Amino acid sequence: MEKKIIFWLLLPAVMLFAYSCKKTKIATQICLHNSSIDYLKRWAVVYTQTDNYDDQGHLLKSIIVYPNGYFQINIDFTYNLFSDGAPINGKWNINENCQFVLNPKTNIERRFSVIQLSADSLTIVQAINYTKITEHYAAFTCPNYSSLAYRWDNAFTLQASYSTDTLYQAKYTHPGGYFRFNADASYALSIAGITQNGTWGIAQPGCLLVLDRNKPNETSYDVQKLTADSLTIWRKDTTARINYLQHYVRHK
C-alpha cells in the first residue's frame, strides 16, 4: 500500500522528467470530440498497468497496481482524481490530435490516448520514452442505503498530514472499532471503546456519505470504493490539516 501511495505522489515529477525525453507515439483510437457515449461522469479506478520496454520494443517489466478511488471528468473542463490519498484537481481538454490532456500547458501536463470507451468502461494510455502507462476505469456506482446498511469493521486508516503545497507521506494507523449503518438511517460509530450514535445518508452531488446532517457535528466522507465485503472512505480534517483514508471490511 505504501508503494502505491508513493507512486501516485511522485507521478507528476516523474512525468515532468520524462517529457524532456523522446516520446513514444501511441495512436488514439477514439476521439472524444466525436463520441456519442457520455464520458463526463465519475469512473471507478480498476487498475493501472505500467510497461517498460527496451529500445527494440521488447517488454522488460510490467507492474500492475490496484489503487482505490475514482476519476471524475466534469462538464466544465475540470477533473477530480482520488487515488489512495488526497484528491488531485485540475483542468482537462482534447487537443488537435484527439488526445485527452490533463493540466494542459502546465509543467505537469499529461497526454493520453483513449483506446476504449463504453457506457461502463474507459481505458486511457500514456506513452513516454520507453514506458507505457495504461489506466483502466469502470463506471462508478453511487452507494445506496441497502448497499451500506451493514456493520463495517475498521481494517486500517492511512493518515497523511498536508500543508499549503505539500502532502506528507501517509502512515498506517489501526484504531479498531466499527461503523454500523442501520436501515432506519441511524448509525453507530465505535472507536477505542467509545460509541457515537446519530443519523446518516447519501448526499448529491458527489455520492457523499454524510453523518448528522444539518447538525453542529455534521461530517462528510467521500466514498472511494464499495464492494460486497469492503468499504473505503476519505475525509479531510481542515483544522488539523490531515487527510484520512479509512478502510473497512464487512463484519462476518
PDB file of C-alpha atoms in Angstrom:
ATOM      1  CA  MET A   1       0.000   0.000   0.000  1.00  0.00           C
ATOM      2  CA  GLU A   2       2.813   2.445   0.829  1.00  0.00           C
ATOM      3  CA  LYS A   3       4.370   1.749  -2.564  1.00  0.00           C
ATOM      4  CA  LYS A   4       1.096   2.692  -4.258  1.00  0.00           C
ATOM      5  CA  ILE A   5       0.912   5.951  -2.336  1.00  0.00           C
ATOM      6  CA  ILE A   6       4.492   6.859  -3.201  1.00  0.00           C
ATOM      7  CA  PHE A   7       3.766   6.054  -6.878  1.00  0.00           C
ATOM      8  CA  TRP A   8       0.860   8.499  -7.025  1.00  0.00           C
ATOM      9  CA  LEU A   9       2.682  11.223  -5.084  1.00  0.00           C
ATOM     10  CA  LEU A  10       5.790  11.054  -7.268  1.00  0.00           C
ATOM     11  CA  LEU A  11       3.995  10.602 -10.579  1.00  0.00           C
ATOM     12  CA  PRO A  12       3.877  14.321 -11.575  1.00  0.00           C
ATOM     13  CA  ALA A  13       7.628  14.680 -11.021  1.00  0.00           C
ATOM     14  CA  VAL A  14       8.333  11.522 -12.986  1.00  0.00           C
ATOM     15  CA  MET A  15       6.147  12.769 -15.827  1.00  0.00           C
ATOM     16  CA  LEU A  16       7.901  16.129 -15.900  1.00  0.00           C
ATOM     17  CA  PHE A  17      11.289  14.450 -16.262  1.00  0.00           C
ATOM     18  CA  ALA A  18      10.028  12.015 -18.854  1.00  0.00           C
ATOM     19  CA  TYR A  19       8.636  14.735 -21.071  1.00  0.00           C
ATOM     20  CA  SER A  20      12.166  16.070 -21.516  1.00  0.00           C
ATOM     21  CA  CYS A  21      12.962  12.782 -23.263  1.00  0.00           C
ATOM     22  CA  LYS A  22      11.835  11.418 -26.593  1.00  0.00           C
ATOM     23  CA  LYS A  23       8.163  10.403 -26.522  1.00  0.00           C
ATOM     24  CA  THR A  24       6.809   7.100 -27.788  1.00  0.00           C
ATOM     25  CA  LYS A  25       3.765   7.546 -30.008  1.00  0.00           C
ATOM     26  CA  ILE A  26       0.521   5.643 -29.468  1.00  0.00           C
ATOM     27  CA  ALA A  27      -2.362   6.213 -31.828  1.00  0.00           C
ATOM     28  CA  THR A  28      -5.579   7.465 -30.311  1.00  0.00           C
ATOM     29  CA  GLN A  29      -8.249   5.002 -31.371  1.00  0.00           C
ATOM     30  CA  ILE A  30     -11.164   7.067 -30.046  1.00  0.00           C
ATOM     31  CA  CYS A  31     -11.627  10.811 -30.395  1.00  0.00           C
ATOM     32  CA  LEU A  32     -13.756  12.162 -27.567  1.00  0.00           C
ATOM     33  CA  HIS A  33     -14.772  15.089 -29.775  1.00  0.00           C
ATOM     34  CA  ASN A  34     -16.845  12.656 -31.826  1.00  0.00           C
ATOM     35  CA  SER A  35     -18.009  10.312 -29.078  1.00  0.00           C
ATOM     36  CA  SER A  36     -21.724   9.673 -28.615  1.00  0.00           C
ATOM     37  CA  ILE A  37     -21.015   7.963 -25.291  1.00  0.00           C
ATOM     38  CA  ASP A  38     -21.289  10.011 -22.110  1.00  0.00           C
ATOM     39  CA  TYR A  39     -17.806  10.094 -20.591  1.00  0.00           C
ATOM     40  CA  LEU A  40     -18.493  13.211 -18.467  1.00  0.00           C
ATOM     41  CA  LYS A  41     -19.072  11.322 -15.244  1.00  0.00           C
ATOM     42  CA  ARG A  42     -17.309   9.522 -12.425  1.00  0.00           C
ATOM     43  CA  TRP A  43     -15.184   6.492 -13.292  1.00  0.00           C
ATOM     44  CA  ALA A  44     -14.041   3.990 -10.668  1.00  0.00           C
ATOM     45  CA  VAL A  45     -10.356   3.039 -10.719  1.00  0.00           C
ATOM     46  CA  VAL A  46      -9.909  -0.631 -11.644  1.00  0.00           C
ATOM     47  CA  TYR A  47      -6.146  -0.930 -12.097  1.00  0.00           C
ATOM     48  CA  THR A  48      -3.113   0.761 -13.640  1.00  0.00           C
ATOM     49  CA  GLN A  49      -0.523  -1.139 -15.664  1.00  0.00           C
ATOM     50  CA  THR A  50       2.973   0.230 -16.304  1.00  0.00           C
ATOM     51  CA  ASP A  51       5.014  -1.468 -19.044  1.00  0.00           C
ATOM     52  CA  ASN A  52       8.718  -0.758 -19.562  1.00  0.00           C
ATOM     53  CA  TYR A  53      10.385  -1.580 -22.910  1.00  0.00           C
ATOM     54  CA  ASP A  54      13.921  -1.569 -24.280  1.00  0.00           C
ATOM     55  CA  ASP A  55      14.922   0.420 -27.367  1.00  0.00           C
ATOM     56  CA  GLN A  56      13.992  -2.560 -29.562  1.00  0.00           C
ATOM     57  CA  GLY A  57      10.445  -2.620 -28.280  1.00  0.00           C
ATOM     58  CA  HIS A  58      10.857  -5.719 -26.112  1.00  0.00           C
ATOM     59  CA  LEU A  59       8.919  -5.760 -22.852  1.00  0.00           C
ATOM     60  CA  LEU A  60      11.284  -5.625 -19.875  1.00  0.00           C
ATOM     61  CA  LYS A  61       8.919  -5.303 -16.950  1.00  0.00           C
ATOM     62  CA  SER A  62       5.223  -4.912 -16.266  1.00  0.00           C
ATOM     63  CA  ILE A  63       3.780  -3.622 -12.984  1.00  0.00           C
ATOM     64  CA  ILE A  64       0.087  -3.615 -12.058  1.00  0.00           C
ATOM     65  CA  VAL A  65      -1.312  -1.689  -9.084  1.00  0.00           C
ATOM     66  CA  TYR A  66      -4.877  -1.569  -7.775  1.00  0.00           C
ATOM     67  CA  PRO A  67      -5.414   1.825  -6.165  1.00  0.00           C
ATOM     68  CA  ASN A  68      -8.725   2.781  -4.614  1.00  0.00           C
ATOM     69  CA  GLY A  69     -10.506   5.833  -5.869  1.00  0.00           C
ATOM     70  CA  TYR A  70     -12.090   7.366  -8.922  1.00  0.00           C
ATOM     71  CA  PHE A  71     -11.560   9.729 -11.839  1.00  0.00           C
ATOM     72  CA  GLN A  72     -14.316  12.301 -12.314  1.00  0.00           C
ATOM     73  CA  ILE A  73     -14.487  14.170 -15.621  1.00  0.00           C
ATOM     74  CA  ASN A  74     -16.644  17.278 -15.296  1.00  0.00           C
ATOM     75  CA  ILE A  75     -18.531  19.134 -17.985  1.00  0.00           C
ATOM     76  CA  ASP A  76     -16.815  22.444 -17.091  1.00  0.00           C
ATOM     77  CA  PHE A  77     -13.425  21.032 -18.220  1.00  0.00           C
ATOM     78  CA  THR A  78     -12.261  20.297 -14.675  1.00  0.00           C
ATOM     79  CA  TYR A  79     -11.436  16.900 -13.205  1.00  0.00           C
ATOM     80  CA  ASN A  80     -11.100  15.281  -9.781  1.00  0.00           C
ATOM     81  CA  LEU A  81      -8.809  12.321  -9.213  1.00  0.00           C
ATOM     82  CA  PHE A  82      -8.992  10.425  -5.916  1.00  0.00           C
ATOM     83  CA  SER A  83      -6.486   7.623  -5.613  1.00  0.00           C
ATOM     84  CA  ASP A  84      -5.059   6.331  -2.342  1.00  0.00           C
ATOM     85  CA  GLY A  85      -4.508   9.701  -0.755  1.00  0.00           C
ATOM     86  CA  ALA A  86      -5.590  13.294  -1.154  1.00  0.00           C
ATOM     87  CA  PRO A  87      -7.627  14.451  -4.151  1.00  0.00           C
ATOM     88  CA  ILE A  88      -5.944  15.925  -7.200  1.00  0.00           C
ATOM     89  CA  ASN A  89      -7.928  18.567  -9.048  1.00  0.00           C
ATOM     90  CA  GLY A  90      -7.196  20.217 -12.355  1.00  0.00           C
ATOM     91  CA  LYS A  91      -8.335  21.015 -15.864  1.00  0.00           C
ATOM     92  CA  TRP A  92      -8.650  18.902 -18.986  1.00  0.00           C
ATOM     93  CA  ASN A  93      -9.211  19.294 -22.702  1.00  0.00           C
ATOM     94  CA  ILE A  94      -8.918  17.460 -26.017  1.00  0.00           C
ATOM     95  CA  ASN A  95      -6.143  18.638 -28.322  1.00  0.00           C
ATOM     96  CA  GLU A  96      -5.933  18.773 -32.100  1.00  0.00           C
ATOM     97  CA  ASN A  97      -4.593  15.198 -32.170  1.00  0.00           C
ATOM     98  CA  CYS A  98      -7.630  13.920 -30.253  1.00  0.00           C
ATOM     99  CA  GLN A  99      -5.512  13.273 -27.164  1.00  0.00           C
ATOM    100  CA  PHE A 100      -7.135  13.619 -23.762  1.00  0.00           C
ATOM    101  CA  VAL A 101      -4.959  16.137 -21.882  1.00  0.00           C
ATOM    102  CA  LEU A 102      -4.794  16.776 -18.141  1.00  0.00           C
ATOM    103  CA  ASN A 103      -3.456  20.099 -16.887  1.00  0.00           C
ATOM    104  CA  PRO A 104      -2.791  21.439 -20.405  1.00  0.00           C
ATOM    105  CA  LYS A 105       0.071  23.896 -20.917  1.00  0.00           C
ATOM    106  CA  THR A 106       1.487  23.383 -17.417  1.00  0.00           C
ATOM    107  CA  ASN A 107       4.636  21.652 -16.188  1.00  0.00           C
ATOM    108  CA  ILE A 108       2.555  18.648 -15.124  1.00  0.00           C
ATOM    109  CA  GLU A 109       0.691  18.233 -18.402  1.00  0.00           C
ATOM    110  CA  ARG A 110      -0.193  14.617 -19.195  1.00  0.00           C
ATOM    111  CA  ARG A 111      -1.414  13.429 -22.614  1.00  0.00           C
ATOM    112  CA  PHE A 112      -3.425  10.248 -23.048  1.00  0.00           C
ATOM    113  CA  SER A 113      -4.713   8.241 -25.966  1.00  0.00           C
ATOM    114  CA  VAL A 114      -8.226   6.881 -25.476  1.00  0.00           C
ATOM    115  CA  ILE A 115      -8.215   3.254 -26.569  1.00  0.00           C
ATOM    116  CA  GLN A 116     -11.510   2.061 -25.086  1.00  0.00           C
ATOM    117  CA  LEU A 117     -14.754   3.784 -24.191  1.00  0.00           C
ATOM    118  CA  SER A 118     -18.172   2.302 -23.497  1.00  0.00           C
ATOM    119  CA  ALA A 119     -21.031   3.077 -21.149  1.00  0.00           C
ATOM    120  CA  ASP A 120     -19.291   1.100 -18.397  1.00  0.00           C
ATOM    121  CA  SER A 121     -15.551   1.234 -19.171  1.00  0.00           C
ATOM    122  CA  LEU A 122     -12.794   3.691 -20.025  1.00  0.00           C
ATOM    123  CA  THR A 123      -9.166   2.894 -20.861  1.00  0.00           C
ATOM    124  CA  ILE A 124      -6.540   5.563 -21.486  1.00  0.00           C
ATOM    125  CA  VAL A 125      -2.837   5.187 -22.290  1.00  0.00           C
ATOM    126  CA  GLN A 126       0.143   7.456 -21.809  1.00  0.00           C
ATOM    127  CA  ALA A 127       3.395   6.608 -23.592  1.00  0.00           C
ATOM    128  CA  ILE A 128       6.645   8.402 -22.802  1.00  0.00           C
ATOM    129  CA  ASN A 129      10.066   7.305 -23.947  1.00  0.00           C
ATOM    130  CA  TYR A 130      10.103   3.535 -23.345  1.00  0.00           C
ATOM    131  CA  THR A 131       7.295   3.445 -20.785  1.00  0.00           C
ATOM    132  CA  LYS A 132       3.587   2.896 -21.381  1.00  0.00           C
ATOM    133  CA  ILE A 133       1.041   3.549 -18.624  1.00  0.00           C
ATOM    134  CA  THR A 134      -2.446   2.120 -19.140  1.00  0.00           C
ATOM    135  CA  GLU A 135      -5.207   3.224 -16.784  1.00  0.00           C
ATOM    136  CA  HIS A 136      -8.384   1.137 -16.596  1.00  0.00           C
ATOM    137  CA  TYR A 137     -11.664   2.510 -15.243  1.00  0.00           C
ATOM    138  CA  ALA A 138     -15.207   1.212 -14.817  1.00  0.00           C
ATOM    139  CA  ALA A 139     -18.465   3.074 -14.366  1.00  0.00           C
ATOM    140  CA  PHE A 140     -18.772   4.283 -10.780  1.00  0.00           C
ATOM    141  CA  THR A 141     -21.887   3.165  -8.933  1.00  0.00           C
ATOM    142  CA  CYS A 142     -23.047   5.552  -6.254  1.00  0.00           C
ATOM    143  CA  PRO A 143     -23.787   3.709  -2.970  1.00  0.00           C
ATOM    144  CA  ASN A 144     -27.343   3.480  -1.685  1.00  0.00           C
ATOM    145  CA  TYR A 145     -28.864   2.644   1.668  1.00  0.00           C
ATOM    146  CA  SER A 146     -29.137  -1.082   1.062  1.00  0.00           C
ATOM    147  CA  SER A 147     -25.500  -1.400  -0.070  1.00  0.00           C
ATOM    148  CA  LEU A 148     -24.191   0.308   3.077  1.00  0.00           C
ATOM    149  CA  ALA A 149     -26.620  -0.913   5.743  1.00  0.00           C
ATOM    150  CA  TYR A 150     -24.236  -3.331   7.477  1.00  0.00           C
ATOM    151  CA  ARG A 151     -21.619  -3.325  10.192  1.00  0.00           C
ATOM    152  CA  TRP A 152     -18.174  -2.466   8.792  1.00  0.00           C
ATOM    153  CA  ASP A 153     -15.126  -3.314  10.917  1.00  0.00           C
ATOM    154  CA  ASN A 154     -12.144  -0.966  10.770  1.00  0.00           C
ATOM    155  CA  ALA A 155      -9.241  -2.635   8.956  1.00  0.00           C
ATOM    156  CA  PHE A 156      -6.783   0.295   8.898  1.00  0.00           C
ATOM    157  CA  THR A 157      -6.525   4.009   8.171  1.00  0.00           C
ATOM    158  CA  LEU A 158      -3.956   5.845   6.057  1.00  0.00           C
ATOM    159  CA  GLN A 159      -3.322   9.217   7.666  1.00  0.00           C
ATOM    160  CA  ALA A 160      -1.416  11.956   5.805  1.00  0.00           C
ATOM    161  CA  SER A 161      -0.704  15.466   7.019  1.00  0.00           C
ATOM    162  CA  TYR A 162      -0.644  18.295   4.496  1.00  0.00           C
ATOM    163  CA  SER A 163       0.354  21.947   4.216  1.00  0.00           C
ATOM    164  CA  THR A 164      -0.380  24.598   1.618  1.00  0.00           C
ATOM    165  CA  ASP A 165       1.696  22.929  -1.092  1.00  0.00           C
ATOM    166  CA  THR A 166       2.915  19.631   0.373  1.00  0.00           C
ATOM    167  CA  LEU A 167       1.335  16.259   1.123  1.00  0.00           C
ATOM    168  CA  TYR A 168       3.424  14.262   3.568  1.00  0.00           C
ATOM    169  CA  GLN A 169       3.855  10.507   3.337  1.00  0.00           C
ATOM    170  CA  ALA A 170       0.904   8.648   4.775  1.00  0.00           C
ATOM    171  CA  LYS A 171       1.244   6.400   7.793  1.00  0.00           C
ATOM    172  CA  TYR A 172      -0.841   3.440   8.859  1.00  0.00           C
ATOM    173  CA  THR A 173      -2.997   3.559  11.964  1.00  0.00           C
ATOM    174  CA  HIS A 174      -5.161   0.792  13.377  1.00  0.00           C
ATOM    175  CA  PRO A 175      -7.797   2.488  15.510  1.00  0.00           C
ATOM    176  CA  GLY A 176     -10.040  -0.572  15.744  1.00  0.00           C
ATOM    177  CA  GLY A 177     -13.771  -0.259  16.144  1.00  0.00           C
ATOM    178  CA  TYR A 178     -16.516  -0.270  13.543  1.00  0.00           C
ATOM    179  CA  PHE A 179     -19.172   1.657  11.626  1.00  0.00           C
ATOM    180  CA  ARG A 180     -22.701   0.246  11.720  1.00  0.00           C
ATOM    181  CA  PHE A 181     -25.185   1.755   9.276  1.00  0.00           C
ATOM    182  CA  ASN A 182     -28.765   0.788  10.007  1.00  0.00           C
ATOM    183  CA  ALA A 183     -31.625   0.593   7.530  1.00  0.00           C
ATOM    184  CA  ASP A 184     -33.573   3.219   9.508  1.00  0.00           C
ATOM    185  CA  ALA A 185     -30.835   5.806   8.700  1.00  0.00           C
ATOM    186  CA  SER A 186     -29.291   5.629  12.172  1.00  0.00           C
ATOM    187  CA  TYR A 187     -25.657   4.713  12.733  1.00  0.00           C
ATOM    188  CA  ALA A 188     -23.251   3.662  15.472  1.00  0.00           C
ATOM    189  CA  LEU A 189     -19.558   4.539  15.281  1.00  0.00           C
ATOM    190  CA  SER A 190     -17.254   2.812  17.738  1.00  0.00           C
ATOM    191  CA  ILE A 191     -13.605   3.859  18.161  1.00  0.00           C
ATOM    192  CA  ALA A 192     -11.374   2.828  21.061  1.00  0.00           C
ATOM    193  CA  GLY A 193     -14.375   1.647  23.049  1.00  0.00           C
ATOM    194  CA  ILE A 194     -16.290   4.925  22.657  1.00  0.00           C
ATOM    195  CA  THR A 195     -19.542   4.758  20.680  1.00  0.00           C
ATOM    196  CA  GLN A 196     -21.166   7.657  18.869  1.00  0.00           C
ATOM    197  CA  ASN A 197     -24.736   7.458  17.572  1.00  0.00           C
ATOM    198  CA  GLY A 198     -26.578   9.584  15.040  1.00  0.00           C
ATOM    199  CA  THR A 199     -28.137   9.653  11.583  1.00  0.00           C
ATOM    200  CA  TRP A 200     -26.611   9.038   8.160  1.00  0.00           C
ATOM    201  CA  GLY A 201     -27.478   9.476   4.493  1.00  0.00           C
ATOM    202  CA  ILE A 202     -26.172   9.838   0.943  1.00  0.00           C
ATOM    203  CA  ALA A 203     -25.926  13.390  -0.440  1.00  0.00           C
ATOM    204  CA  GLN A 204     -25.654  14.552  -4.042  1.00  0.00           C
ATOM    205  CA  PRO A 205     -23.739  15.692  -5.950  1.00  0.00           C
ATOM    206  CA  GLY A 206     -20.709  13.582  -5.207  1.00  0.00           C
ATOM    207  CA  CYS A 207     -22.179  10.436  -3.608  1.00  0.00           C
ATOM    208  CA  LEU A 208     -21.153  11.781  -0.211  1.00  0.00           C
ATOM    209  CA  LEU A 209     -21.720   9.755   2.940  1.00  0.00           C
ATOM    210  CA  VAL A 210     -22.997  12.315   5.452  1.00  0.00           C
ATOM    211  CA  LEU A 211     -23.324  11.854   9.212  1.00  0.00           C
ATOM    212  CA  ASP A 212     -25.630  14.041  11.324  1.00  0.00           C
ATOM    213  CA  ARG A 213     -26.638  16.345   8.504  1.00  0.00           C
ATOM    214  CA  ASN A 214     -27.511  19.944   9.427  1.00  0.00           C
ATOM    215  CA  LYS A 215     -26.171  19.456  12.941  1.00  0.00           C
ATOM    216  CA  PRO A 216     -23.093  21.086  14.514  1.00  0.00           C
ATOM    217  CA  ASN A 217     -21.164  17.809  14.282  1.00  0.00           C
ATOM    218  CA  GLU A 218     -22.014  17.112  10.620  1.00  0.00           C
ATOM    219  CA  THR A 219     -19.266  15.106   8.902  1.00  0.00           C
ATOM    220  CA  SER A 220     -18.960  14.167   5.225  1.00  0.00           C
ATOM    221  CA  TYR A 221     -16.990  11.321   3.680  1.00  0.00           C
ATOM    222  CA  ASP A 222     -16.117  10.712   0.061  1.00  0.00           C
ATOM    223  CA  VAL A 223     -16.908   7.091  -0.833  1.00  0.00           C
ATOM    224  CA  GLN A 224     -13.914   5.931  -2.851  1.00  0.00           C
ATOM    225  CA  LYS A 225     -14.774   2.251  -3.190  1.00  0.00           C
ATOM    226  CA  LEU A 226     -17.571  -0.081  -2.148  1.00  0.00           C
ATOM    227  CA  THR A 227     -17.705  -3.829  -2.751  1.00  0.00           C
ATOM    228  CA  ALA A 228     -19.731  -6.609  -1.191  1.00  0.00           C
ATOM    229  CA  ASP A 229     -17.113  -7.040   1.551  1.00  0.00           C
ATOM    230  CA  SER A 230     -15.118  -3.789   1.724  1.00  0.00           C
ATOM    231  CA  LEU A 231     -15.660  -0.064   2.115  1.00  0.00           C
ATOM    232  CA  THR A 232     -13.125   2.749   1.606  1.00  0.00           C
ATOM    233  CA  ILE A 233     -13.989   6.326   2.568  1.00  0.00           C
ATOM    234  CA  TRP A 234     -11.979   9.557   2.654  1.00  0.00           C
ATOM    235  CA  ARG A 235     -12.268  12.797   4.575  1.00  0.00           C
ATOM    236  CA  LYS A 236     -10.200  15.925   5.094  1.00  0.00           C
ATOM    237  CA  ASP A 237      -9.750  17.491   8.527  1.00  0.00           C
ATOM    238  CA  THR A 238      -9.083  21.123   7.616  1.00  0.00           C
ATOM    239  CA  THR A 239      -8.446  22.118  11.230  1.00  0.00           C
ATOM    240  CA  ALA A 240      -5.744  19.531  11.907  1.00  0.00           C
ATOM    241  CA  ARG A 241      -4.691  19.509   8.215  1.00  0.00           C
ATOM    242  CA  ILE A 242      -4.873  15.740   7.935  1.00  0.00           C
ATOM    243  CA  ASN A 243      -6.296  13.507   5.199  1.00  0.00           C
ATOM    244  CA  TYR A 244      -7.853  10.246   6.367  1.00  0.00           C
ATOM    245  CA  LEU A 245      -8.325   7.273   4.045  1.00  0.00           C
ATOM    246  CA  GLN A 246     -10.345   4.761   6.075  1.00  0.00           C
ATOM    247  CA  HIS A 247     -10.577   1.097   5.091  1.00  0.00           C
ATOM    248  CA  TYR A 248     -13.280  -1.212   6.424  1.00  0.00           C
ATOM    249  CA  VAL A 249     -14.269  -4.834   5.910  1.00  0.00           C
ATOM    250  CA  ARG A 250     -17.792  -6.141   6.235  1.00  0.00           C
ATOM    251  CA  HIS A 251     -18.421  -7.830   9.590  1.00  0.00           C
ATOM    252  CA  LYS A 252     -18.856 -11.599   9.424  1.00  0.00           C
TER     253      LYS A 252
END
